[in-house]
Amino acid sequence: AQKITQTQPGMFVQEKEAVTLDCTYDTSDPSYGLFWYKQPSSGEMIFLIYQGSYDQQNATEGRYSLNFQKARKSANLVISASQLGDSAMYFCAMGADRGSTLGRLYFGRGTQLTVWP
Amino acid sequence: DTGVSQDPRHKITKRGQNVTFRCDPISEHNRLYWYRQTLGQGPEFLTYFQNEAQLEKSRLLSDRFSAERPKGSFSTLEIQRTEQGDSAMYLCASSPRVSGETQYFGPGTRLLVL
């Protein structure tokens, strides 16, 4: 069974600093995808970044990068140069790798990030 | 380009009443998903459609829940005989035809059952 674990209920970071949000996963599938979403207090889930299990390089999207360590089954999100608007709940999720036939995403419990001035 | 929309955004109902939620996906997306999120938890998968076909249902989707996607466009999620435990955020997402593509979420419908 697929499982996502986020062990940090809350994280605090000062504006302009970098922060790492942890995510570990468990799956027996050889091929999978890892996603990070941001959920502000308004409730909408905003897609941030994707990493395929066979991707050779760590994914990057602007200030977001994914530190993917396959052997450790971890997919940590790194946010560089934090901004006040980054304050939100962050969810790690696992789903099918692109091209497979599966549909659902499995989510962790989330990490509440607070950025202070 | 419009994103995923959901209606209503908020719903308060009394226990035992039926409620129906609507989701309009991104227009070129063939896949549509429903998730439920309770306080302090991540979203949990309920069901998904490819075009009008319902391909997978979670065990969370009890007999009181039914989802449809007529004509492969918008989808509705109905909860019959609501219970207080149904209080949650109901999220809809859509993705392009290819499996495993990024799912884009709507703003959600917050349901409160009194």
mmCIF file with all atom_site columns, C-alpha atoms in Angstrom:
data_model
loop_
_atom_site.group_PDB
_atom_site.id
_atom_site.type_symbol
_atom_site.label_atom_id
_atom_site.label_alt_id
_atom_site.label_comp_id
_atom_site.label_asym_id
_atom_site.label_entity_id
_atom_site.label_seq_id
_atom_site.pdbx_PDB_ins_code
_atom_site.Cartn_x
_atom_site.Cartn_y
_atom_site.Cartn_z
_atom_site.occupancy
_atom_site.B_iso_or_equiv
_atom_site.pdbx_formal_charge
_atom_site.auth_seq_id
_atom_site.auth_comp_id
_atom_site.auth_asym_id
_atom_site.auth_atom_id
_atom_site.pdbx_PDB_model_num
ATOM 1   C CA . ALA A 1 1   ? 0.000   0.000  0.000   1.00 0.00 ? 1   ALA A CA 1
ATOM 2   C CA . GLN A 1 2   ? 1.098   3.502  -0.706  1.00 0.00 ? 2   GLN A CA 1
ATOM 3   C CA . LYS A 1 3   ? 1.805   5.779  2.227   1.00 0.00 ? 3   LYS A CA 1
ATOM 4   C CA . ILE A 1 4   ? 3.088   9.327  2.614   1.00 0.00 ? 4   ILE A CA 1
ATOM 5   C CA . THR A 1 5   ? 4.563   10.548 5.900   1.00 0.00 ? 5   THR A CA 1
ATOM 6   C CA . GLN A 1 6   ? 5.131   14.171 6.816   1.00 0.00 ? 6   GLN A CA 1
ATOM 7   C CA . THR A 1 7   ? 6.603   14.314 10.306  1.00 0.00 ? 7   THR A CA 1
ATOM 8   C CA . GLN A 1 8   ? 6.689   18.101 10.768  1.00 0.00 ? 8   GLN A CA 1
ATOM 9   C CA . PRO A 1 9   ? 3.287   19.427 11.840  1.00 0.00 ? 9   PRO A CA 1
ATOM 10  C CA . GLY A 1 10  ? 4.641   22.979 11.781  1.00 0.00 ? 10  GLY A CA 1
ATOM 11  C CA . MET A 1 11  ? 7.705   24.823 10.561  1.00 0.00 ? 11  MET A CA 1
ATOM 12  C CA . PHE A 1 12  ? 8.829   28.414 11.035  1.00 0.00 ? 12  PHE A CA 1
ATOM 13  C CA . VAL A 1 13  ? 11.221  30.347 8.831   1.00 0.00 ? 13  VAL A CA 1
ATOM 14  C CA . GLN A 1 14  ? 12.301  33.937 8.603   1.00 0.00 ? 14  GLN A CA 1
ATOM 15  C CA . GLU A 1 15  ? 11.616  35.830 5.415   1.00 0.00 ? 15  GLU A CA 1
ATOM 16  C CA . LYS A 1 16  ? 14.316  35.423 2.752   1.00 0.00 ? 16  LYS A CA 1
ATOM 17  C CA . GLU A 1 17  ? 15.696  32.276 4.361   1.00 0.00 ? 17  GLU A CA 1
ATOM 18  C CA . ALA A 1 18  ? 15.455  28.769 2.883   1.00 0.00 ? 18  ALA A CA 1
ATOM 19  C CA . VAL A 1 19  ? 13.366  26.021 4.449   1.00 0.00 ? 19  VAL A CA 1
ATOM 20  C CA . THR A 1 20  ? 13.098  22.258 3.914   1.00 0.00 ? 20  THR A CA 1
ATOM 21  C CA . LEU A 1 21  ? 9.841   20.382 4.376   1.00 0.00 ? 21  LEU A CA 1
ATOM 22  C CA . ASP A 1 22  ? 10.251  16.648 4.879   1.00 0.00 ? 22  ASP A CA 1
ATOM 23  C CA . CYS A 1 23  ? 8.383   13.876 3.110   1.00 0.00 ? 23  CYS A CA 1
ATOM 24  C CA . THR A 1 24  ? 8.957   10.144 3.133   1.00 0.00 ? 24  THR A CA 1
ATOM 25  C CA . TYR A 1 25  ? 6.952   7.614  1.190   1.00 0.00 ? 25  TYR A CA 1
ATOM 26  C CA . ASP A 1 26  ? 6.366   3.920  0.973   1.00 0.00 ? 26  ASP A CA 1
ATOM 27  C CA . THR A 1 27  ? 5.303   2.000  -2.101  1.00 0.00 ? 27  THR A CA 1
ATOM 28  C CA . SER A 1 28  ? 5.932   -1.308 -3.786  1.00 0.00 ? 28  SER A CA 1
ATOM 29  C CA . ASP A 1 29  ? 5.327   0.121  -7.243  1.00 0.00 ? 29  ASP A CA 1
ATOM 30  C CA . PRO A 1 30  ? 8.486   0.437  -9.329  1.00 0.00 ? 30  PRO A CA 1
ATOM 31  C CA . SER A 1 31  ? 7.172   3.536  -11.053 1.00 0.00 ? 31  SER A CA 1
ATOM 32  C CA . TYR A 1 32  ? 5.491   6.464  -9.329  1.00 0.00 ? 32  TYR A CA 1
ATOM 33  C CA . GLY A 1 33  ? 5.278   10.224 -9.180  1.00 0.00 ? 33  GLY A CA 1
ATOM 34  C CA . LEU A 1 34  ? 5.728   12.574 -6.248  1.00 0.00 ? 34  LEU A CA 1
ATOM 35  C CA . PHE A 1 35  ? 3.922   15.900 -5.981  1.00 0.00 ? 35  PHE A CA 1
ATOM 36  C CA . TRP A 1 36  ? 3.926   18.861 -3.647  1.00 0.00 ? 36  TRP A CA 1
ATOM 37  C CA . TYR A 1 37  ? 0.885   21.082 -3.204  1.00 0.00 ? 37  TYR A CA 1
ATOM 38  C CA . LYS A 1 38  ? 0.360   24.295 -1.262  1.00 0.00 ? 38  LYS A CA 1
ATOM 39  C CA . GLN A 1 39  ? -2.934  24.984 0.483   1.00 0.00 ? 39  GLN A CA 1
ATOM 40  C CA . PRO A 1 40  ? -3.484  28.544 1.734   1.00 0.00 ? 40  PRO A CA 1
ATOM 41  C CA . SER A 1 41  ? -6.176  29.284 4.271   1.00 0.00 ? 41  SER A CA 1
ATOM 42  C CA . SER A 1 42  ? -8.623  29.800 1.399   1.00 0.00 ? 42  SER A CA 1
ATOM 43  C CA . GLY A 1 43  ? -8.563  26.030 0.865   1.00 0.00 ? 43  GLY A CA 1
ATOM 44  C CA . GLU A 1 44  ? -7.525  25.637 -2.756  1.00 0.00 ? 44  GLU A CA 1
ATOM 45  C CA . MET A 1 45  ? -4.747  23.136 -3.457  1.00 0.00 ? 45  MET A CA 1
ATOM 46  C CA . ILE A 1 46  ? -2.048  24.732 -5.606  1.00 0.00 ? 46  ILE A CA 1
ATOM 47  C CA . PHE A 1 47  ? 0.354   22.471 -7.519  1.00 0.00 ? 47  PHE A CA 1
ATOM 48  C CA . LEU A 1 48  ? 4.007   23.315 -6.914  1.00 0.00 ? 48  LEU A CA 1
ATOM 49  C CA . ILE A 1 49  ? 6.329   20.636 -8.267  1.00 0.00 ? 49  ILE A CA 1
ATOM 50  C CA . TYR A 1 50  ? 6.505   17.082 -9.628  1.00 0.00 ? 50  TYR A CA 1
ATOM 51  C CA . GLN A 1 51  ? 9.204   14.392 -9.529  1.00 0.00 ? 51  GLN A CA 1
ATOM 52  C CA . GLY A 1 52  ? 9.016   11.113 -11.433 1.00 0.00 ? 52  GLY A CA 1
ATOM 53  C CA . SER A 1 53  ? 10.613  8.063  -9.877  1.00 0.00 ? 53  SER A CA 1
ATOM 54  C CA . TYR A 1 54  ? 12.850  7.537  -12.885 1.00 0.00 ? 54  TYR A CA 1
ATOM 55  C CA . ASP A 1 55  ? 13.857  11.153 -13.302 1.00 0.00 ? 55  ASP A CA 1
ATOM 56  C CA . GLN A 1 56  ? 17.623  11.416 -13.050 1.00 0.00 ? 56  GLN A CA 1
ATOM 57  C CA . GLN A 1 57  ? 17.678  14.997 -11.856 1.00 0.00 ? 57  GLN A CA 1
ATOM 58  C CA . ASN A 1 58  ? 15.907  16.675 -8.982  1.00 0.00 ? 58  ASN A CA 1
ATOM 59  C CA . ALA A 1 59  ? 12.966  18.769 -10.098 1.00 0.00 ? 59  ALA A CA 1
ATOM 60  C CA . THR A 1 60  ? 13.069  22.552 -9.791  1.00 0.00 ? 60  THR A CA 1
ATOM 61  C CA . GLU A 1 61  ? 10.356  25.164 -10.330 1.00 0.00 ? 61  GLU A CA 1
ATOM 62  C CA . GLY A 1 62  ? 11.430  28.706 -9.573  1.00 0.00 ? 62  GLY A CA 1
ATOM 63  C CA . ARG A 1 63  ? 12.040  28.967 -5.826  1.00 0.00 ? 63  ARG A CA 1
ATOM 64  C CA . TYR A 1 64  ? 10.912  25.376 -5.277  1.00 0.00 ? 64  TYR A CA 1
ATOM 65  C CA . SER A 1 65  ? 13.165  22.352 -5.597  1.00 0.00 ? 65  SER A CA 1
ATOM 66  C CA . LEU A 1 66  ? 12.631  18.750 -4.705  1.00 0.00 ? 66  LEU A CA 1
ATOM 67  C CA . ASN A 1 67  ? 15.417  16.854 -2.958  1.00 0.00 ? 67  ASN A CA 1
ATOM 68  C CA . PHE A 1 68  ? 14.676  13.328 -4.182  1.00 0.00 ? 68  PHE A CA 1
ATOM 69  C CA . GLN A 1 69  ? 16.548  10.485 -2.529  1.00 0.00 ? 69  GLN A CA 1
ATOM 70  C CA . LYS A 1 70  ? 15.120  7.290  -3.951  1.00 0.00 ? 70  LYS A CA 1
ATOM 71  C CA . ALA A 1 71  ? 17.071  4.860  -1.785  1.00 0.00 ? 71  ALA A CA 1
ATOM 72  C CA . ARG A 1 72  ? 15.851  6.646  1.338   1.00 0.00 ? 72  ARG A CA 1
ATOM 73  C CA . LYS A 1 73  ? 12.344  7.027  -0.119  1.00 0.00 ? 73  LYS A CA 1
ATOM 74  C CA . SER A 1 74  ? 12.329  10.711 0.629   1.00 0.00 ? 74  SER A CA 1
ATOM 75  C CA . ALA A 1 75  ? 11.139  13.665 -1.420  1.00 0.00 ? 75  ALA A CA 1
ATOM 76  C CA . ASN A 1 76  ? 11.789  16.827 0.560   1.00 0.00 ? 76  ASN A CA 1
ATOM 77  C CA . LEU A 1 77  ? 10.617  20.216 -0.673  1.00 0.00 ? 77  LEU A CA 1
ATOM 78  C CA . VAL A 1 78  ? 13.087  23.077 -0.468  1.00 0.00 ? 78  VAL A CA 1
ATOM 79  C CA . ILE A 1 79  ? 11.772  26.624 -0.655  1.00 0.00 ? 79  ILE A CA 1
ATOM 80  C CA . SER A 1 80  ? 14.476  29.202 -1.196  1.00 0.00 ? 80  SER A CA 1
ATOM 81  C CA . ALA A 1 81  ? 14.198  32.890 -0.309  1.00 0.00 ? 81  ALA A CA 1
ATOM 82  C CA . SER A 1 82  ? 10.962  32.470 1.665   1.00 0.00 ? 82  SER A CA 1
ATOM 83  C CA . GLN A 1 83  ? 8.279   35.111 1.286   1.00 0.00 ? 83  GLN A CA 1
ATOM 84  C CA . LEU A 1 84  ? 5.429   36.052 3.616   1.00 0.00 ? 84  LEU A CA 1
ATOM 85  C CA . GLY A 1 85  ? 3.013   34.700 1.029   1.00 0.00 ? 85  GLY A CA 1
ATOM 86  C CA . ASP A 1 86  ? 4.562   31.242 1.388   1.00 0.00 ? 86  ASP A CA 1
ATOM 87  C CA . SER A 1 87  ? 2.774   30.829 4.725   1.00 0.00 ? 87  SER A CA 1
ATOM 88  C CA . ALA A 1 88  ? 0.388   27.933 4.114   1.00 0.00 ? 88  ALA A CA 1
ATOM 89  C CA . MET A 1 89  ? -0.128  24.208 4.572   1.00 0.00 ? 89  MET A CA 1
ATOM 90  C CA . TYR A 1 90  ? 2.090   22.083 2.338   1.00 0.00 ? 90  TYR A CA 1
ATOM 91  C CA . PHE A 1 91  ? 1.158   18.573 1.267   1.00 0.00 ? 91  PHE A CA 1
ATOM 92  C CA . CYS A 1 92  ? 3.306   15.861 -0.207  1.00 0.00 ? 92  CYS A CA 1
ATOM 93  C CA . ALA A 1 93  ? 1.472   13.378 -2.424  1.00 0.00 ? 93  ALA A CA 1
ATOM 94  C CA . MET A 1 94  ? 2.229   10.260 -4.405  1.00 0.00 ? 94  MET A CA 1
ATOM 95  C CA . GLY A 1 95  ? 0.540   8.990  -7.502  1.00 0.00 ? 95  GLY A CA 1
ATOM 96  C CA . ALA A 1 96  ? 1.140   7.211  -10.716 1.00 0.00 ? 96  ALA A CA 1
ATOM 97  C CA . ASP A 1 97  ? 4.148   8.003  -12.801 1.00 0.00 ? 97  ASP A CA 1
ATOM 98  C CA . ARG A 1 98  ? 3.228   9.720  -16.028 1.00 0.00 ? 98  ARG A CA 1
ATOM 99  C CA . GLY A 1 99  ? 2.028   7.166  -18.532 1.00 0.00 ? 99  GLY A CA 1
ATOM 100 C CA . SER A 1 100 ? 0.632   4.619  -16.092 1.00 0.00 ? 100 SER A CA 1
ATOM 101 C CA . THR A 1 101 ? -3.004  3.671  -15.689 1.00 0.00 ? 101 THR A CA 1
ATOM 102 C CA . LEU A 1 102 ? -3.537  4.635  -12.056 1.00 0.00 ? 102 LEU A CA 1
ATOM 103 C CA . GLY A 1 103 ? -5.437  7.740  -11.016 1.00 0.00 ? 103 GLY A CA 1
ATOM 104 C CA . ARG A 1 104 ? -5.591  8.550  -7.354  1.00 0.00 ? 104 ARG A CA 1
ATOM 105 C CA . LEU A 1 105 ? -3.169  10.612 -5.289  1.00 0.00 ? 105 LEU A CA 1
ATOM 106 C CA . TYR A 1 106 ? -2.164  9.645  -1.766  1.00 0.00 ? 106 TYR A CA 1
ATOM 107 C CA . PHE A 1 107 ? -1.532  12.622 0.510   1.00 0.00 ? 107 PHE A CA 1
ATOM 108 C CA . GLY A 1 108 ? 0.391   13.121 3.725   1.00 0.00 ? 108 GLY A CA 1
ATOM 109 C CA . ARG A 1 109 ? -1.037  15.017 6.680   1.00 0.00 ? 109 ARG A CA 1
ATOM 110 C CA . GLY A 1 110 ? 0.716   18.204 5.719   1.00 0.00 ? 110 GLY A CA 1
ATOM 111 C CA . THR A 1 111 ? 3.142   20.704 7.254   1.00 0.00 ? 111 THR A CA 1
ATOM 112 C CA . GLN A 1 112 ? 2.001   24.185 8.283   1.00 0.00 ? 112 GLN A CA 1
ATOM 113 C CA . LEU A 1 113 ? 4.680   26.667 7.238   1.00 0.00 ? 113 LEU A CA 1
ATOM 114 C CA . THR A 1 114 ? 4.801   30.096 8.849   1.00 0.00 ? 114 THR A CA 1
ATOM 115 C CA . VAL A 1 115 ? 7.082   32.766 7.410   1.00 0.00 ? 115 VAL A CA 1
ATOM 116 C CA . TRP A 1 116 ? 7.855   35.646 9.747   1.00 0.00 ? 116 TRP A CA 1
ATOM 117 C CA . PRO A 1 117 ? 9.306   39.050 8.874   1.00 0.00 ? 117 PRO A CA 1
ATOM 118 C CA . ASP B 2 1   ? -8.062  29.789 -19.358 1.00 0.00 ? 1   ASP B CA 1
ATOM 119 C CA . THR B 2 2   ? -10.367 29.071 -16.455 1.00 0.00 ? 2   THR B CA 1
ATOM 120 C CA . GLY B 2 3   ? -9.439  26.671 -13.696 1.00 0.00 ? 3   GLY B CA 1
ATOM 121 C CA . VAL B 2 4   ? -11.531 24.061 -11.956 1.00 0.00 ? 4   VAL B CA 1
ATOM 122 C CA . SER B 2 5   ? -14.665 25.541 -10.442 1.00 0.00 ? 5   SER B CA 1
ATOM 123 C CA . GLN B 2 6   ? -16.908 24.152 -7.729  1.00 0.00 ? 6   GLN B CA 1
ATOM 124 C CA . ASP B 2 7   ? -20.337 25.131 -6.554  1.00 0.00 ? 7   ASP B CA 1
ATOM 125 C CA . PRO B 2 8   ? -21.389 25.904 -3.912  1.00 0.00 ? 8   PRO B CA 1
ATOM 126 C CA . ARG B 2 9   ? -18.342 27.042 -2.001  1.00 0.00 ? 9   ARG B CA 1
ATOM 127 C CA . HIS B 2 10  ? -20.071 26.554 1.323   1.00 0.00 ? 10  HIS B CA 1
ATOM 128 C CA . LYS B 2 11  ? -23.023 24.427 2.381   1.00 0.00 ? 11  LYS B CA 1
ATOM 129 C CA . ILE B 2 12  ? -24.695 24.113 5.754   1.00 0.00 ? 12  ILE B CA 1
ATOM 130 C CA . THR B 2 13  ? -27.321 21.423 6.097   1.00 0.00 ? 13  THR B CA 1
ATOM 131 C CA . LYS B 2 14  ? -29.181 19.518 8.747   1.00 0.00 ? 14  LYS B CA 1
ATOM 132 C CA . ARG B 2 15  ? -28.498 15.878 9.443   1.00 0.00 ? 15  ARG B CA 1
ATOM 133 C CA . GLY B 2 16  ? -30.571 13.639 7.246   1.00 0.00 ? 16  GLY B CA 1
ATOM 134 C CA . GLN B 2 17  ? -30.842 16.055 4.340   1.00 0.00 ? 17  GLN B CA 1
ATOM 135 C CA . ASN B 2 18  ? -29.462 15.375 0.868   1.00 0.00 ? 18  ASN B CA 1
ATOM 136 C CA . VAL B 2 19  ? -26.831 17.640 -0.678  1.00 0.00 ? 19  VAL B CA 1
ATOM 137 C CA . THR B 2 20  ? -25.372 17.874 -4.165  1.00 0.00 ? 20  THR B CA 1
ATOM 138 C CA . PHE B 2 21  ? -22.117 19.497 -5.226  1.00 0.00 ? 21  PHE B CA 1
ATOM 139 C CA . ARG B 2 22  ? -21.010 20.416 -8.723  1.00 0.00 ? 22  ARG B CA 1
ATOM 140 C CA . CYS B 2 23  ? -17.560 20.477 -10.275 1.00 0.00 ? 23  CYS B CA 1
ATOM 141 C CA . ASP B 2 24  ? -16.599 21.943 -13.645 1.00 0.00 ? 24  ASP B CA 1
ATOM 142 C CA . PRO B 2 25  ? -13.146 20.766 -14.739 1.00 0.00 ? 25  PRO B CA 1
ATOM 143 C CA . ILE B 2 26  ? -10.653 22.538 -16.956 1.00 0.00 ? 26  ILE B CA 1
ATOM 144 C CA . SER B 2 27  ? -12.211 22.266 -20.388 1.00 0.00 ? 27  SER B CA 1
ATOM 145 C CA . GLU B 2 28  ? -9.641  20.088 -22.152 1.00 0.00 ? 28  GLU B CA 1
ATOM 146 C CA . HIS B 2 29  ? -9.161  17.697 -19.217 1.00 0.00 ? 29  HIS B CA 1
ATOM 147 C CA . ASN B 2 30  ? -10.632 14.218 -19.555 1.00 0.00 ? 30  ASN B CA 1
ATOM 148 C CA . ARG B 2 31  ? -10.063 13.072 -15.995 1.00 0.00 ? 31  ARG B CA 1
ATOM 149 C CA . LEU B 2 32  ? -11.983 14.319 -12.990 1.00 0.00 ? 32  LEU B CA 1
ATOM 150 C CA . TYR B 2 33  ? -11.365 13.402 -9.357  1.00 0.00 ? 33  TYR B CA 1
ATOM 151 C CA . TRP B 2 34  ? -13.183 13.853 -6.064  1.00 0.00 ? 34  TRP B CA 1
ATOM 152 C CA . TYR B 2 35  ? -11.411 14.020 -2.716  1.00 0.00 ? 35  TYR B CA 1
ATOM 153 C CA . ARG B 2 36  ? -12.577 14.649 0.843   1.00 0.00 ? 36  ARG B CA 1
ATOM 154 C CA . GLN B 2 37  ? -10.499 16.558 3.383   1.00 0.00 ? 37  GLN B CA 1
ATOM 155 C CA . THR B 2 38  ? -11.263 16.698 7.088   1.00 0.00 ? 38  THR B CA 1
ATOM 156 C CA . LEU B 2 39  ? -9.628  19.050 9.585   1.00 0.00 ? 39  LEU B CA 1
ATOM 157 C CA . GLY B 2 40  ? -5.957  18.347 10.142  1.00 0.00 ? 40  GLY B CA 1
ATOM 158 C CA . GLN B 2 41  ? -5.759  15.727 7.411   1.00 0.00 ? 41  GLN B CA 1
ATOM 159 C CA . GLY B 2 42  ? -4.642  15.563 3.830   1.00 0.00 ? 42  GLY B CA 1
ATOM 160 C CA . PRO B 2 43  ? -7.188  14.968 1.090   1.00 0.00 ? 43  PRO B CA 1
ATOM 161 C CA . GLU B 2 44  ? -8.507  11.423 0.760   1.00 0.00 ? 44  GLU B CA 1
ATOM 162 C CA . PHE B 2 45  ? -9.463  9.997  -2.601  1.00 0.00 ? 45  PHE B CA 1
ATOM 163 C CA . LEU B 2 46  ? -13.142 9.276  -3.231  1.00 0.00 ? 46  LEU B CA 1
ATOM 164 C CA . THR B 2 47  ? -13.567 8.520  -6.920  1.00 0.00 ? 47  THR B CA 1
ATOM 165 C CA . TYR B 2 48  ? -12.478 9.479  -10.393 1.00 0.00 ? 48  TYR B CA 1
ATOM 166 C CA . PHE B 2 49  ? -13.819 9.572  -13.940 1.00 0.00 ? 49  PHE B CA 1
ATOM 167 C CA . GLN B 2 50  ? -12.287 9.363  -17.339 1.00 0.00 ? 50  GLN B CA 1
ATOM 168 C CA . ASN B 2 51  ? -14.750 11.118 -19.573 1.00 0.00 ? 51  ASN B CA 1
ATOM 169 C CA . GLU B 2 52  ? -18.141 9.785  -18.405 1.00 0.00 ? 52  GLU B CA 1
ATOM 170 C CA . ALA B 2 53  ? -16.811 6.470  -17.088 1.00 0.00 ? 53  ALA B CA 1
ATOM 171 C CA . GLN B 2 54  ? -16.318 6.108  -13.345 1.00 0.00 ? 54  GLN B CA 1
ATOM 172 C CA . LEU B 2 55  ? -13.081 4.120  -13.186 1.00 0.00 ? 55  LEU B CA 1
ATOM 173 C CA . GLU B 2 56  ? -12.391 3.813  -9.484  1.00 0.00 ? 56  GLU B CA 1
ATOM 174 C CA . LYS B 2 57  ? -14.217 4.258  -6.206  1.00 0.00 ? 57  LYS B CA 1
ATOM 175 C CA . SER B 2 58  ? -12.737 4.354  -2.731  1.00 0.00 ? 58  SER B CA 1
ATOM 176 C CA . ARG B 2 59  ? -14.124 2.339  0.138   1.00 0.00 ? 59  ARG B CA 1
ATOM 177 C CA . LEU B 2 60  ? -14.793 5.756  1.697   1.00 0.00 ? 60  LEU B CA 1
ATOM 178 C CA . LEU B 2 61  ? -17.567 6.195  -0.837  1.00 0.00 ? 61  LEU B CA 1
ATOM 179 C CA . SER B 2 62  ? -20.407 4.590  1.081   1.00 0.00 ? 62  SER B CA 1
ATOM 180 C CA . ASP B 2 63  ? -23.819 3.769  -0.350  1.00 0.00 ? 63  ASP B CA 1
ATOM 181 C CA . ARG B 2 64  ? -24.987 7.244  0.602   1.00 0.00 ? 64  ARG B CA 1
ATOM 182 C CA . PHE B 2 65  ? -22.530 8.820  -1.824  1.00 0.00 ? 65  PHE B CA 1
ATOM 183 C CA . SER B 2 66  ? -22.986 8.870  -5.563  1.00 0.00 ? 66  SER B CA 1
ATOM 184 C CA . ALA B 2 67  ? -21.031 10.657 -8.255  1.00 0.00 ? 67  ALA B CA 1
ATOM 185 C CA . GLU B 2 68  ? -21.869 11.202 -11.892 1.00 0.00 ? 68  GLU B CA 1
ATOM 186 C CA . ARG B 2 69  ? -20.268 12.803 -14.874 1.00 0.00 ? 69  ARG B CA 1
ATOM 187 C CA . PRO B 2 70  ? -22.847 12.857 -17.636 1.00 0.00 ? 70  PRO B CA 1
ATOM 188 C CA . LYS B 2 71  ? -21.437 13.549 -21.091 1.00 0.00 ? 71  LYS B CA 1
ATOM 189 C CA . GLY B 2 72  ? -17.945 13.676 -19.680 1.00 0.00 ? 72  GLY B CA 1
ATOM 190 C CA . SER B 2 73  ? -18.112 17.343 -18.757 1.00 0.00 ? 73  SER B CA 1
ATOM 191 C CA . PHE B 2 74  ? -19.138 18.570 -15.308 1.00 0.00 ? 74  PHE B CA 1
ATOM 192 C CA . SER B 2 75  ? -19.564 16.184 -12.395 1.00 0.00 ? 75  SER B CA 1
ATOM 193 C CA . THR B 2 76  ? -21.904 16.038 -9.420  1.00 0.00 ? 76  THR B CA 1
ATOM 194 C CA . LEU B 2 77  ? -21.354 14.465 -6.038  1.00 0.00 ? 77  LEU B CA 1
ATOM 195 C CA . GLU B 2 78  ? -24.473 13.712 -4.030  1.00 0.00 ? 78  GLU B CA 1
ATOM 196 C CA . ILE B 2 79  ? -24.606 12.760 -0.387  1.00 0.00 ? 79  ILE B CA 1
ATOM 197 C CA . GLN B 2 80  ? -27.887 11.300 0.792   1.00 0.00 ? 80  GLN B CA 1
ATOM 198 C CA . ARG B 2 81  ? -29.078 11.306 4.411   1.00 0.00 ? 81  ARG B CA 1
ATOM 199 C CA . THR B 2 82  ? -26.133 13.393 5.561   1.00 0.00 ? 82  THR B CA 1
ATOM 200 C CA . GLU B 2 83  ? -24.449 12.631 8.868   1.00 0.00 ? 83  GLU B CA 1
ATOM 201 C CA . GLN B 2 84  ? -22.315 14.879 11.052  1.00 0.00 ? 84  GLN B CA 1
ATOM 202 C CA . GLY B 2 85  ? -19.276 12.833 10.046  1.00 0.00 ? 85  GLY B CA 1
ATOM 203 C CA . ASP B 2 86  ? -19.761 14.006 6.475   1.00 0.00 ? 86  ASP B CA 1
ATOM 204 C CA . SER B 2 87  ? -18.675 17.505 7.476   1.00 0.00 ? 87  SER B CA 1
ATOM 205 C CA . ALA B 2 88  ? -15.536 18.148 5.467   1.00 0.00 ? 88  ALA B CA 1
ATOM 206 C CA . MET B 2 89  ? -14.077 19.972 2.506   1.00 0.00 ? 89  MET B CA 1
ATOM 207 C CA . TYR B 2 90  ? -14.924 18.272 -0.772  1.00 0.00 ? 90  TYR B CA 1
ATOM 208 C CA . LEU B 2 91  ? -12.286 18.897 -3.403  1.00 0.00 ? 91  LEU B CA 1
ATOM 209 C CA . CYS B 2 92  ? -12.537 18.327 -7.119  1.00 0.00 ? 92  CYS B CA 1
ATOM 210 C CA . ALA B 2 93  ? -9.543  18.046 -9.421  1.00 0.00 ? 93  ALA B CA 1
ATOM 211 C CA . SER B 2 94  ? -8.976  17.466 -13.109 1.00 0.00 ? 94  SER B CA 1
ATOM 212 C CA . SER B 2 95  ? -6.077  16.313 -15.234 1.00 0.00 ? 95  SER B CA 1
ATOM 213 C CA . PRO B 2 96  ? -5.380  15.741 -18.909 1.00 0.00 ? 96  PRO B CA 1
ATOM 214 C CA . ARG B 2 97  ? -5.913  12.439 -20.637 1.00 0.00 ? 97  ARG B CA 1
ATOM 215 C CA . VAL B 2 98  ? -2.581  10.898 -19.769 1.00 0.00 ? 98  VAL B CA 1
ATOM 216 C CA . SER B 2 99  ? -2.501  9.005  -16.498 1.00 0.00 ? 99  SER B CA 1
ATOM 217 C CA . GLY B 2 100 ? -0.242  10.384 -13.841 1.00 0.00 ? 100 GLY B CA 1
ATOM 218 C CA . GLU B 2 101 ? -0.448  13.938 -15.067 1.00 0.00 ? 101 GLU B CA 1
ATOM 219 C CA . THR B 2 102 ? -0.682  16.718 -12.522 1.00 0.00 ? 102 THR B CA 1
ATOM 220 C CA . GLN B 2 103 ? -4.091  17.129 -10.958 1.00 0.00 ? 103 GLN B CA 1
ATOM 221 C CA . TYR B 2 104 ? -5.358  20.698 -10.716 1.00 0.00 ? 104 TYR B CA 1
ATOM 222 C CA . PHE B 2 105 ? -7.738  21.387 -7.879  1.00 0.00 ? 105 PHE B CA 1
ATOM 223 C CA . GLY B 2 106 ? -10.765 23.579 -7.515  1.00 0.00 ? 106 GLY B CA 1
ATOM 224 C CA . PRO B 2 107 ? -11.474 25.808 -4.500  1.00 0.00 ? 107 PRO B CA 1
ATOM 225 C CA . GLY B 2 108 ? -13.489 23.106 -2.758  1.00 0.00 ? 108 GLY B CA 1
ATOM 226 C CA . THR B 2 109 ? -16.920 22.950 -1.151  1.00 0.00 ? 109 THR B CA 1
ATOM 227 C CA . ARG B 2 110 ? -17.014 23.199 2.625   1.00 0.00 ? 110 ARG B CA 1
ATOM 228 C CA . LEU B 2 111 ? -19.865 21.131 4.040   1.00 0.00 ? 111 LEU B CA 1
ATOM 229 C CA . LEU B 2 112 ? -21.126 21.508 7.582   1.00 0.00 ? 112 LEU B CA 1
ATOM 230 C CA . VAL B 2 113 ? -23.747 19.060 8.798   1.00 0.00 ? 113 VAL B CA 1
ATOM 231 C CA . LEU B 2 114 ? -25.586 20.202 11.910  1.00 0.00 ? 114 LEU B CA 1
#
